[in-house]
CSV table of C-alpha atoms in Angstrom, one decimal:
chain,number,residue,atom,x,y,z
A,6,UNK,CA,49.5,74.7,109.5
A,7,UNK,CA,46.6,77.7,109.3
A,8,UNK,CA,46.4,79.2,112.6
A,9,UNK,CA,44.9,82.1,114.7
A,10,UNK,CA,45.1,83.9,118.6
A,11,UNK,CA,44.1,86.7,121.2
A,12,UNK,CA,46.0,89.6,123.3
A,13,UNK,CA,45.5,93.0,123.6
A,14,UNK,CA,47.4,94.2,120.1
A,15,UNK,CA,49.9,96.5,119.7
A,16,UNK,CA,50.0,96.7,116.0
A,17,UNK,CA,49.9,100.9,115.8
A,18,UNK,CA,49.1,101.5,111.8
A,19,UNK,CA,50.5,104.5,110.3
A,20,UNK,CA,48.3,107.5,108.9
A,21,UNK,CA,45.3,105.2,106.2
A,22,UNK,CA,46.0,106.0,102.3
A,23,UNK,CA,43.3,102.9,102.7
A,24,UNK,CA,41.6,100.1,103.7
A,25,UNK,CA,43.5,97.0,103.0
A,26,UNK,CA,43.6,95.4,105.9
A,27,UNK,CA,40.4,94.9,107.3
A,28,UNK,CA,41.5,95.5,110.3
A,29,UNK,CA,44.3,97.0,112.0
A,30,UNK,CA,44.5,96.6,115.9
A,31,UNK,CA,45.6,92.8,116.2
A,32,UNK,CA,46.3,90.5,113.4
A,33,UNK,CA,43.8,88.4,112.2
A,34,UNK,CA,44.2,85.0,109.8
A,35,UNK,CA,42.2,82.4,108.4
A,36,UNK,CA,39.7,84.6,106.7
A,37,UNK,CA,35.6,82.2,106.9
A,38,UNK,CA,32.8,84.8,105.1
A,39,UNK,CA,29.2,83.9,105.9
A,40,UNK,CA,26.5,86.0,104.3
A,41,UNK,CA,23.4,86.4,106.7
A,42,UNK,CA,20.8,89.1,107.4
A,43,UNK,CA,21.6,91.6,104.9
A,44,UNK,CA,25.4,91.1,106.9
A,45,UNK,CA,29.0,90.2,106.1
A,46,UNK,CA,30.0,88.1,109.3
A,47,UNK,CA,33.6,87.0,109.1
A,48,UNK,CA,35.1,84.5,111.4
A,49,UNK,CA,39.5,84.7,111.8
A,50,UNK,CA,41.7,83.7,113.7
A,51,UNK,CA,43.9,84.9,115.6
A,52,UNK,CA,47.7,86.3,115.8
A,53,UNK,CA,49.6,86.8,119.2
A,54,UNK,CA,52.0,90.0,118.9
A,55,UNK,CA,55.2,89.2,117.7
A,56,UNK,CA,54.6,85.2,117.5
A,57,UNK,CA,57.7,83.0,115.8
A,58,UNK,CA,55.1,79.9,115.7
A,59,UNK,CA,51.0,80.1,114.7
A,60,UNK,CA,50.3,80.7,118.4
A,61,UNK,CA,47.1,81.2,118.4
A,62,UNK,CA,43.9,81.1,121.6
A,63,UNK,CA,40.3,82.5,120.7
A,64,UNK,CA,38.5,83.3,117.4
A,65,UNK,CA,36.9,86.9,116.7
A,66,UNK,CA,34.2,87.6,114.4
A,67,UNK,CA,33.6,90.7,112.5
A,68,UNK,CA,30.7,92.3,110.6
A,69,UNK,CA,29.7,94.4,107.2
A,70,UNK,CA,27.1,95.8,106.4
A,71,UNK,CA,29.2,97.9,103.4
A,72,UNK,CA,32.4,95.5,103.5
A,73,UNK,CA,34.1,98.8,104.1
A,74,UNK,CA,32.9,99.6,107.5
A,75,UNK,CA,33.9,95.7,109.7
A,76,UNK,CA,31.8,95.8,113.8
A,77,UNK,CA,34.1,93.9,116.5
A,78,UNK,CA,32.8,91.7,118.3
A,79,UNK,CA,34.9,90.3,120.2
A,80,UNK,CA,35.7,86.7,120.5
A,81,UNK,CA,32.8,85.0,121.4
A,82,UNK,CA,35.3,81.5,121.0
A,83,UNK,CA,38.8,80.1,122.7
A,84,UNK,CA,40.1,76.7,123.3
A,85,UNK,CA,38.9,77.2,127.1
A,86,UNK,CA,35.6,76.2,125.0
A,87,UNK,CA,36.7,72.8,124.8
A,88,UNK,CA,37.3,71.2,127.8
A,89,UNK,CA,39.2,69.0,126.5
A,90,UNK,CA,41.2,71.1,123.7
A,91,UNK,CA,45.4,72.0,124.6
A,92,UNK,CA,46.6,74.8,122.2
A,93,UNK,CA,46.5,75.4,118.7
A,94,UNK,CA,42.9,77.6,117.1
A,95,UNK,CA,42.7,77.3,113.1
A,96,UNK,CA,41.5,77.8,110.6
A,97,UNK,CA,38.2,76.8,111.3
A,98,UNK,CA,34.6,78.4,109.3
A,99,UNK,CA,30.9,79.2,110.2
A,100,UNK,CA,27.5,78.4,109.1
A,101,UNK,CA,24.1,79.2,109.7
A,102,UNK,CA,21.2,76.2,109.7
A,103,UNK,CA,18.3,76.8,111.0
A,104,UNK,CA,18.2,79.6,113.4
A,105,UNK,CA,21.7,78.5,115.1
A,106,UNK,CA,25.8,79.3,114.0
A,107,UNK,CA,27.7,76.5,114.0
A,108,UNK,CA,31.1,76.7,113.8
A,109,UNK,CA,34.0,74.5,113.2
A,110,UNK,CA,37.1,74.9,114.2
A,111,UNK,CA,40.7,72.8,114.5
A,112,UNK,CA,42.1,71.9,117.5
A,113,UNK,CA,44.9,70.4,119.7
A,114,UNK,CA,43.3,67.5,121.6
A,115,UNK,CA,44.5,67.3,125.3
A,116,UNK,CA,43.8,63.4,125.0
A,117,UNK,CA,46.5,62.3,122.3
A,118,UNK,CA,48.2,65.3,121.6
A,119,UNK,CA,47.0,65.5,117.0
A,120,UNK,CA,44.5,67.5,116.1
A,121,UNK,CA,41.1,67.3,115.5
A,122,UNK,CA,37.6,69.2,113.9
A,123,UNK,CA,35.1,70.5,116.9
A,124,UNK,CA,31.8,72.0,116.6
A,125,UNK,CA,30.6,75.4,118.8
A,126,UNK,CA,27.0,76.3,118.3
A,127,UNK,CA,25.3,79.8,119.5
A,128,UNK,CA,21.7,81.1,118.5
A,129,UNK,CA,23.4,84.2,116.6
A,130,UNK,CA,26.1,84.7,114.5
A,131,UNK,CA,28.2,86.7,117.2
A,132,UNK,CA,27.9,84.0,120.2
A,133,UNK,CA,28.9,83.5,122.5
A,134,UNK,CA,29.0,79.9,121.4
A,135,UNK,CA,29.3,76.7,123.3
A,136,UNK,CA,30.9,73.4,122.2
A,137,UNK,CA,28.2,71.2,120.6
A,138,UNK,CA,29.8,68.2,121.4
A,139,UNK,CA,32.1,68.0,124.3
A,140,UNK,CA,34.6,66.2,122.2
A,141,UNK,CA,35.6,65.9,118.7
A,142,UNK,CA,33.0,65.5,116.0
A,143,UNK,CA,36.0,63.2,114.1
A,144,UNK,CA,40.0,62.7,114.9
A,145,UNK,CA,42.3,61.8,112.0
A,146,UNK,CA,45.1,64.6,113.4
A,147,UNK,CA,44.2,66.4,109.6
A,148,UNK,CA,43.2,70.0,109.9
A,149,UNK,CA,40.9,73.1,108.7
A,150,UNK,CA,37.9,72.5,108.0
A,151,UNK,CA,35.3,73.9,105.2
A,152,UNK,CA,31.5,73.7,105.7
A,153,UNK,CA,29.4,73.8,102.8
A,154,UNK,CA,25.5,73.0,103.1
A,155,UNK,CA,23.9,71.6,99.6
A,156,UNK,CA,21.2,72.7,97.7
A,157,UNK,CA,19.1,69.8,99.0
A,158,UNK,CA,20.2,69.9,102.5
A,159,UNK,CA,22.7,67.0,102.3
A,160,UNK,CA,25.9,69.0,104.7
A,161,UNK,CA,29.5,68.6,103.9
A,162,UNK,CA,32.5,68.4,106.3
A,163,UNK,CA,36.0,69.1,104.8
A,164,UNK,CA,39.4,68.9,106.1
A,165,UNK,CA,42.8,68.4,105.6
A,166,UNK,CA,46.7,68.3,105.7
A,167,UNK,CA,47.6,66.8,104.2
A,168,UNK,CA,44.9,64.4,102.6
A,169,UNK,CA,42.0,66.3,101.2
A,170,UNK,CA,39.3,64.2,103.9
A,171,UNK,CA,34.7,64.9,103.7
A,172,UNK,CA,31.9,63.6,105.9
A,173,UNK,CA,28.4,64.3,105.1
A,174,UNK,CA,27.2,66.0,108.1
A,175,UNK,CA,23.6,64.4,109.4
A,176,UNK,CA,21.0,67.1,109.7
A,177,UNK,CA,21.4,67.9,112.7
A,178,UNK,CA,25.6,69.2,112.2
A,179,UNK,CA,27.1,67.4,115.7
A,180,UNK,CA,27.0,64.2,113.7
A,181,UNK,CA,27.7,62.3,110.8
A,182,UNK,CA,26.6,59.3,108.7
A,183,UNK,CA,29.4,56.6,107.5
A,184,UNK,CA,32.8,57.0,107.7
A,185,UNK,CA,35.2,60.4,106.9
A,186,UNK,CA,36.4,59.2,103.0
A,187,UNK,CA,40.0,60.2,101.4
A,188,UNK,CA,39.5,62.1,98.4
A,189,UNK,CA,41.8,61.4,95.6
A,190,UNK,CA,44.8,63.9,95.6
A,191,UNK,CA,45.3,63.5,91.7
A,192,UNK,CA,47.6,65.7,89.5
A,193,UNK,CA,44.1,65.9,87.7
A,194,UNK,CA,41.9,66.7,90.6
A,195,UNK,CA,44.6,69.5,91.8
A,196,UNK,CA,47.5,69.9,89.7
A,197,UNK,CA,51.1,69.2,89.9
A,198,UNK,CA,54.5,70.4,92.4
A,199,UNK,CA,57.5,69.7,91.2
A,200,UNK,CA,60.2,68.8,94.3
A,201,UNK,CA,58.3,66.8,96.5
A,202,UNK,CA,58.3,63.1,96.1
A,203,UNK,CA,55.0,62.9,99.1
A,204,UNK,CA,53.7,65.7,97.4
A,205,UNK,CA,52.7,65.2,94.1
A,206,UNK,CA,49.8,67.7,93.8
A,207,UNK,CA,49.0,70.8,94.8
A,208,UNK,CA,46.6,71.1,97.6
A,209,UNK,CA,48.4,71.4,100.5
A,210,UNK,CA,45.4,73.2,103.4
A,211,UNK,CA,42.4,75.3,103.9
A,212,UNK,CA,39.5,74.1,101.5
A,213,UNK,CA,36.5,76.5,100.8
A,214,UNK,CA,33.9,75.0,99.6
A,215,UNK,CA,30.8,76.5,97.2
A,216,UNK,CA,28.5,75.8,94.6
A,217,UNK,CA,27.8,78.2,91.8
A,218,UNK,CA,25.4,77.8,88.8
A,219,UNK,CA,25.7,74.5,88.7
A,220,UNK,CA,29.4,74.0,89.4
A,221,UNK,CA,31.7,73.2,92.9
A,222,UNK,CA,34.2,74.6,93.5
A,223,UNK,CA,37.0,73.3,96.5
A,224,UNK,CA,39.6,76.4,96.4
A,225,UNK,CA,42.2,75.2,97.8
A,226,UNK,CA,46.4,76.7,99.4
A,227,UNK,CA,48.7,75.6,97.0
A,228,UNK,CA,52.3,74.7,97.7
A,229,UNK,CA,54.7,75.2,100.8
A,230,UNK,CA,56.1,77.0,101.2
A,231,UNK,CA,55.0,80.1,99.7
A,232,UNK,CA,51.4,78.4,99.2
A,233,UNK,CA,49.8,81.2,96.6
A,234,UNK,CA,45.2,79.9,96.4
A,235,UNK,CA,44.7,77.5,93.8
A,236,UNK,CA,40.8,76.2,92.3
A,237,UNK,CA,39.4,72.8,91.3
A,238,UNK,CA,35.7,72.1,90.3
A,239,UNK,CA,33.4,69.6,90.2
A,240,UNK,CA,30.0,68.8,89.1
A,241,UNK,CA,29.3,67.3,92.4
A,242,UNK,CA,30.8,68.1,95.5
A,243,UNK,CA,32.2,64.4,96.1
A,244,UNK,CA,34.4,65.4,93.1
A,245,UNK,CA,36.1,64.1,90.6
A,246,UNK,CA,37.5,66.6,90.5
A,247,UNK,CA,39.6,69.0,87.5
A,248,UNK,CA,41.9,71.4,88.5
A,249,UNK,CA,41.0,74.9,86.9
A,250,UNK,CA,44.3,77.3,87.9
A,251,UNK,CA,45.5,80.2,90.1
A,252,UNK,CA,43.7,82.8,91.8
A,253,UNK,CA,46.1,84.7,93.8
A,254,UNK,CA,49.5,84.2,93.3
A,255,UNK,CA,52.0,84.4,96.1
A,256,UNK,CA,52.2,87.5,97.8
A,257,UNK,CA,51.6,89.1,100.9
A,258,UNK,CA,54.7,88.9,103.3
A,259,UNK,CA,53.3,86.1,105.0
A,260,UNK,CA,54.0,82.1,103.0
A,261,UNK,CA,51.1,81.3,104.3
A,262,UNK,CA,47.0,82.0,102.9
A,263,UNK,CA,44.2,81.3,102.8
A,264,UNK,CA,40.6,81.8,101.5
A,265,UNK,CA,37.3,82.5,101.4
A,266,UNK,CA,34.1,83.8,98.8
A,267,UNK,CA,30.5,84.7,99.0
A,268,UNK,CA,28.5,87.1,97.4
A,269,UNK,CA,27.2,89.9,98.2
A,270,UNK,CA,25.0,92.0,98.0
A,271,UNK,CA,25.2,90.9,93.8
A,272,UNK,CA,28.9,91.2,93.7
A,273,UNK,CA,31.7,88.9,94.7
A,274,UNK,CA,34.4,89.5,97.2
A,275,UNK,CA,37.6,87.1,97.5
A,276,UNK,CA,39.0,86.9,100.9
A,277,UNK,CA,42.1,85.9,102.7
A,278,UNK,CA,45.6,86.7,104.7
A,279,UNK,CA,48.3,88.4,104.4
A,280,UNK,CA,52.0,90.3,106.3
A,281,UNK,CA,51.1,93.8,106.0
A,282,UNK,CA,50.7,95.6,108.6
A,283,UNK,CA,53.7,97.3,111.2
A,284,UNK,CA,55.1,94.2,112.4
A,285,UNK,CA,53.2,91.7,110.2
A,286,UNK,CA,54.7,88.5,108.8
A,287,UNK,CA,53.8,84.9,108.5
A,288,UNK,CA,52.9,84.5,112.0
A,289,UNK,CA,51.2,87.6,112.6
A,290,UNK,CA,48.6,87.9,109.6
A,291,UNK,CA,46.3,90.4,108.8
A,292,UNK,CA,42.9,89.2,106.8
A,293,UNK,CA,41.7,91.7,104.0
A,294,UNK,CA,39.4,91.3,100.9
A,295,UNK,CA,39.0,92.2,97.4
A,296,UNK,CA,35.3,92.5,94.8
A,297,UNK,CA,35.7,90.4,91.8
A,298,UNK,CA,34.0,89.4,88.8
A,299,UNK,CA,33.5,85.5,87.5
A,300,UNK,CA,34.3,84.9,83.5
A,301,UNK,CA,31.6,85.0,81.1
A,302,UNK,CA,32.2,80.7,81.4
A,303,UNK,CA,33.0,80.5,85.8
A,304,UNK,CA,36.4,80.5,86.1
A,305,UNK,CA,37.9,82.6,88.5
A,306,UNK,CA,40.1,85.6,87.5
A,307,UNK,CA,43.3,85.2,88.7
A,308,UNK,CA,43.2,88.1,91.9
A,309,UNK,CA,45.7,90.6,93.3
A,310,UNK,CA,46.8,91.8,96.8
A,311,UNK,CA,46.0,95.4,97.0
A,312,UNK,CA,46.1,97.7,99.7
A,313,UNK,CA,43.1,100.0,98.3
A,314,UNK,CA,40.5,96.7,99.1
A,315,UNK,CA,36.9,96.3,97.7
A,316,UNK,CA,34.6,99.1,97.3
A,317,UNK,CA,31.7,100.2,99.7
A,318,UNK,CA,28.6,98.7,99.1
A,319,UNK,CA,25.9,101.5,100.1
A,320,UNK,CA,27.2,103.7,103.1
A,321,UNK,CA,26.7,104.7,106.8
A,322,UNK,CA,23.5,106.3,108.7
A,323,UNK,CA,25.0,108.5,110.9
A,324,UNK,CA,21.4,109.5,112.7
A,325,UNK,CA,21.3,105.8,113.7
A,326,UNK,CA,23.4,105.2,116.5
A,327,UNK,CA,27.1,103.6,115.3
A,328,UNK,CA,29.0,101.4,117.1
A,329,UNK,CA,32.3,102.7,117.9
A,330,UNK,CA,34.1,100.0,117.0
A,331,UNK,CA,32.9,100.1,113.5
A,332,UNK,CA,35.5,100.8,111.9
A,333,UNK,CA,36.7,101.1,108.3
A,334,UNK,CA,40.4,102.2,110.2
A,335,UNK,CA,41.8,102.5,113.4
A,336,UNK,CA,45.4,104.4,114.4
A,337,UNK,CA,46.2,103.1,117.7
A,338,UNK,CA,43.4,102.2,119.3
A,339,UNK,CA,42.1,99.3,120.3
A,340,UNK,CA,39.1,97.6,122.2
A,341,UNK,CA,37.4,95.7,125.0
A,342,UNK,CA,34.1,94.6,125.9
A,343,UNK,CA,32.3,96.3,127.8
A,344,UNK,CA,30.4,96.9,130.7
A,345,UNK,CA,27.0,97.9,128.4
A,346,UNK,CA,27.4,94.8,126.2
A,347,UNK,CA,29.2,94.0,123.6
A,348,UNK,CA,33.0,96.0,122.9
A,349,UNK,CA,33.3,99.3,123.5
A,350,UNK,CA,36.9,101.3,121.4
A,351,UNK,CA,39.6,101.5,124.3
A,352,UNK,CA,43.1,102.5,125.5
A,353,UNK,CA,43.6,106.3,123.2
A,354,UNK,CA,46.2,108.2,123.8
A,355,UNK,CA,46.9,111.7,122.0
A,356,UNK,CA,46.4,111.6,117.7
A,357,UNK,CA,44.5,107.9,118.0
A,358,UNK,CA,42.0,107.5,115.3
A,359,UNK,CA,39.0,106.0,113.8
A,360,UNK,CA,38.3,106.7,110.0
A,361,UNK,CA,34.3,105.6,109.2
A,362,UNK,CA,33.6,105.0,105.4
A,363,UNK,CA,31.4,107.3,103.4
A,364,UNK,CA,29.0,108.3,106.0
A,365,UNK,CA,26.0,109.5,104.7
A,366,UNK,CA,25.0,113.1,106.4
A,367,UNK,CA,23.0,114.6,103.8
A,368,UNK,CA,21.7,118.2,104.3
A,369,UNK,CA,23.3,118.4,107.5
A,370,UNK,CA,23.8,117.2,111.2
A,371,UNK,CA,23.6,120.0,113.6
A,372,UNK,CA,25.2,117.7,116.6
A,373,UNK,CA,26.8,115.2,118.0
A,374,UNK,CA,26.7,112.6,120.9
A,375,UNK,CA,29.2,109.7,121.5
A,376,UNK,CA,29.0,107.6,125.0
A,377,UNK,CA,32.5,107.6,126.6
A,378,UNK,CA,34.0,106.9,129.8
A,379,UNK,CA,37.3,108.0,131.0
A,380,UNK,CA,39.5,108.5,134.9
A,381,UNK,CA,41.8,112.0,133.2
A,382,UNK,CA,38.7,114.0,132.2
A,383,UNK,CA,42.1,115.0,129.6
A,384,UNK,CA,40.5,114.2,126.3
A,385,UNK,CA,38.6,115.7,123.8
A,386,UNK,CA,37.1,113.3,120.5
A,387,UNK,CA,37.9,116.2,117.2
A,388,UNK,CA,35.1,116.0,114.7
A,389,UNK,CA,36.8,115.8,110.7
A,390,UNK,CA,36.2,115.5,107.6
A,391,UNK,CA,37.9,114.2,104.6
A,392,UNK,CA,41.2,113.3,106.4
A,393,UNK,CA,43.4,113.4,110.0
A,394,UNK,CA,43.9,117.0,108.9
A,395,UNK,CA,40.5,117.4,106.8
A,396,UNK,CA,38.1,120.7,108.8
A,397,UNK,CA,36.8,120.1,112.1
A,398,UNK,CA,32.8,120.2,112.4
A,399,UNK,CA,32.5,119.3,116.3
A,400,UNK,CA,34.3,118.7,119.5
A,401,UNK,CA,33.9,117.2,122.0
A,402,UNK,CA,34.8,117.6,125.5
A,403,UNK,CA,34.9,114.2,127.6
A,404,UNK,CA,34.8,114.3,131.4
A,405,UNK,CA,36.6,112.8,134.5
A,406,UNK,CA,33.9,109.8,134.5
A,407,UNK,CA,34.8,108.5,137.7
A,408,UNK,CA,36.2,105.3,136.1
A,409,UNK,CA,37.5,103.7,132.4
A,410,UNK,CA,33.7,101.2,132.3
A,411,UNK,CA,31.3,104.6,134.3
A,412,UNK,CA,29.7,105.4,131.3
A,413,UNK,CA,27.6,108.7,129.9
A,414,UNK,CA,27.0,110.6,127.2
A,415,UNK,CA,28.6,114.3,125.3
A,416,UNK,CA,27.5,116.2,123.1
A,417,UNK,CA,28.5,119.2,120.4
A,418,UNK,CA,27.0,120.6,118.2
A,419,UNK,CA,28.3,120.6,114.6
A,420,UNK,CA,28.4,121.9,111.9
A,421,UNK,CA,29.6,121.7,107.8
A,422,UNK,CA,28.9,118.1,108.3
A,423,UNK,CA,26.7,117.3,104.4
A,424,UNK,CA,26.6,115.3,102.0
A,425,UNK,CA,28.2,111.8,101.8
A,426,UNK,CA,32.1,112.0,103.6
A,427,UNK,CA,35.2,110.3,105.3
A,428,UNK,CA,34.8,110.5,109.1
A,429,UNK,CA,37.5,111.3,111.1
A,430,UNK,CA,37.5,110.2,114.9
A,431,UNK,CA,40.8,112.2,116.1
A,432,UNK,CA,41.0,112.1,119.9
A,433,UNK,CA,43.2,115.0,121.0
A,434,UNK,CA,45.0,115.6,125.1
A,435,UNK,CA,47.6,115.5,127.2
A,436,UNK,CA,49.8,112.3,128.5
A,437,UNK,CA,48.2,109.2,129.3
A,438,UNK,CA,45.5,106.9,127.9
A,439,UNK,CA,42.1,109.5,127.2
A,440,UNK,CA,39.0,108.3,127.3
A,441,UNK,CA,36.7,104.6,126.0
A,442,UNK,CA,34.6,105.5,123.7
A,443,UNK,CA,31.1,103.0,123.5
A,444,UNK,CA,29.1,104.4,120.6
A,445,UNK,CA,28.4,107.2,118.7
A,446,UNK,CA,25.3,108.6,116.5
A,447,UNK,CA,24.9,112.7,115.1
A,448,UNK,CA,20.9,114.2,115.0
A,449,UNK,CA,20.7,116.2,111.5
A,450,UNK,CA,19.2,119.7,111.3
A,451,UNK,CA,15.9,120.3,112.8
A,452,UNK,CA,15.8,117.4,115.0
A,453,UNK,CA,16.4,116.9,118.3
A,454,UNK,CA,18.8,115.1,119.5
A,455,UNK,CA,17.7,111.9,121.6
A,456,UNK,CA,18.7,111.8,125.6
A,457,UNK,CA,20.6,108.6,127.3
């Protein structure tokens, strides 16, 4: 039972000392990474604040070019997208094919009350997504789809709890050939569970299938409850599978877990979820990531959750427009759809902050500008380096613009921003909400700032 949900989160983490979990302003679960066009797109579920069950109503999308600064793309898919769905926006996965993006998700149907797999399609990895069929793709009461396209172009959809199923998808990615096939859950294939005669193997849910070096991997949530992450391998995508052992032991304050593995910029990354944020737990989860290296024989090492997360893959360019919702760590802030497109950071109060990691200032910046809105005119953006209490290299006052979506651009001089450093935008002012921010950009020394 892996799931997700919506609502502006009241998650208010304390000052960051690390970068895991990778999103702090809403609870996220069931990560499904996709590498496309030089970025990792991360599709997650969304646990409601204060939830006491897997009460999930929508899915979220994030992306990163460096594995540490993640851009919030909002919620381009929800239960409302599927007219035939009633509840339970649980764990899905997206894949790209032929210039389109297909997102396979489990939901409960209005007609039967059972879990089914739907498919949504978009021309963009960040949506918006629409229901591709108007009805379920498959329905047998089970959930947690994973999708895999083999080197020969044949696509496969796997899913299941308590069983494990697959179908061969047609090239249109919205229909399939033959009937769903149940994969034999043998102890040789999926390990031995003790104490539950109804489930003799470790397989529980959340399969993730991929291919590496001619070998097929099936990573899954094992045993319940609490779950750990295990994996099996096979010579072909339909098995037979051989159990290989533990990827991530039980840990992390959530009794579920959910794997996602990708290669990006020459490195391998393992995504999972835990209950590490304030208020976190089994129904209020958060996605995290670790970098890892395969063993020489292709086996996956045992991976432990950390608060540091993956190292940064590259640097961030402050001299091009950066979305305010591109964040390594946020404290107090939330996000919302912007009238200018995309998302903006909002609900900003005195003392809230944004950390952007590994910003490459080079020989230096001369000014900072930001797209802001406010109904109070009492807020200031402090530009700090190295930490929340690091040196202030610039201050931009924010005027009353006449509305929370009435945008203007403010500019202030900057001095001392050189080299590659972590950037902190700290917001100060009076009581209540101070300002919204849509984007920011620095101007290098010797250049003329653009106007908007």
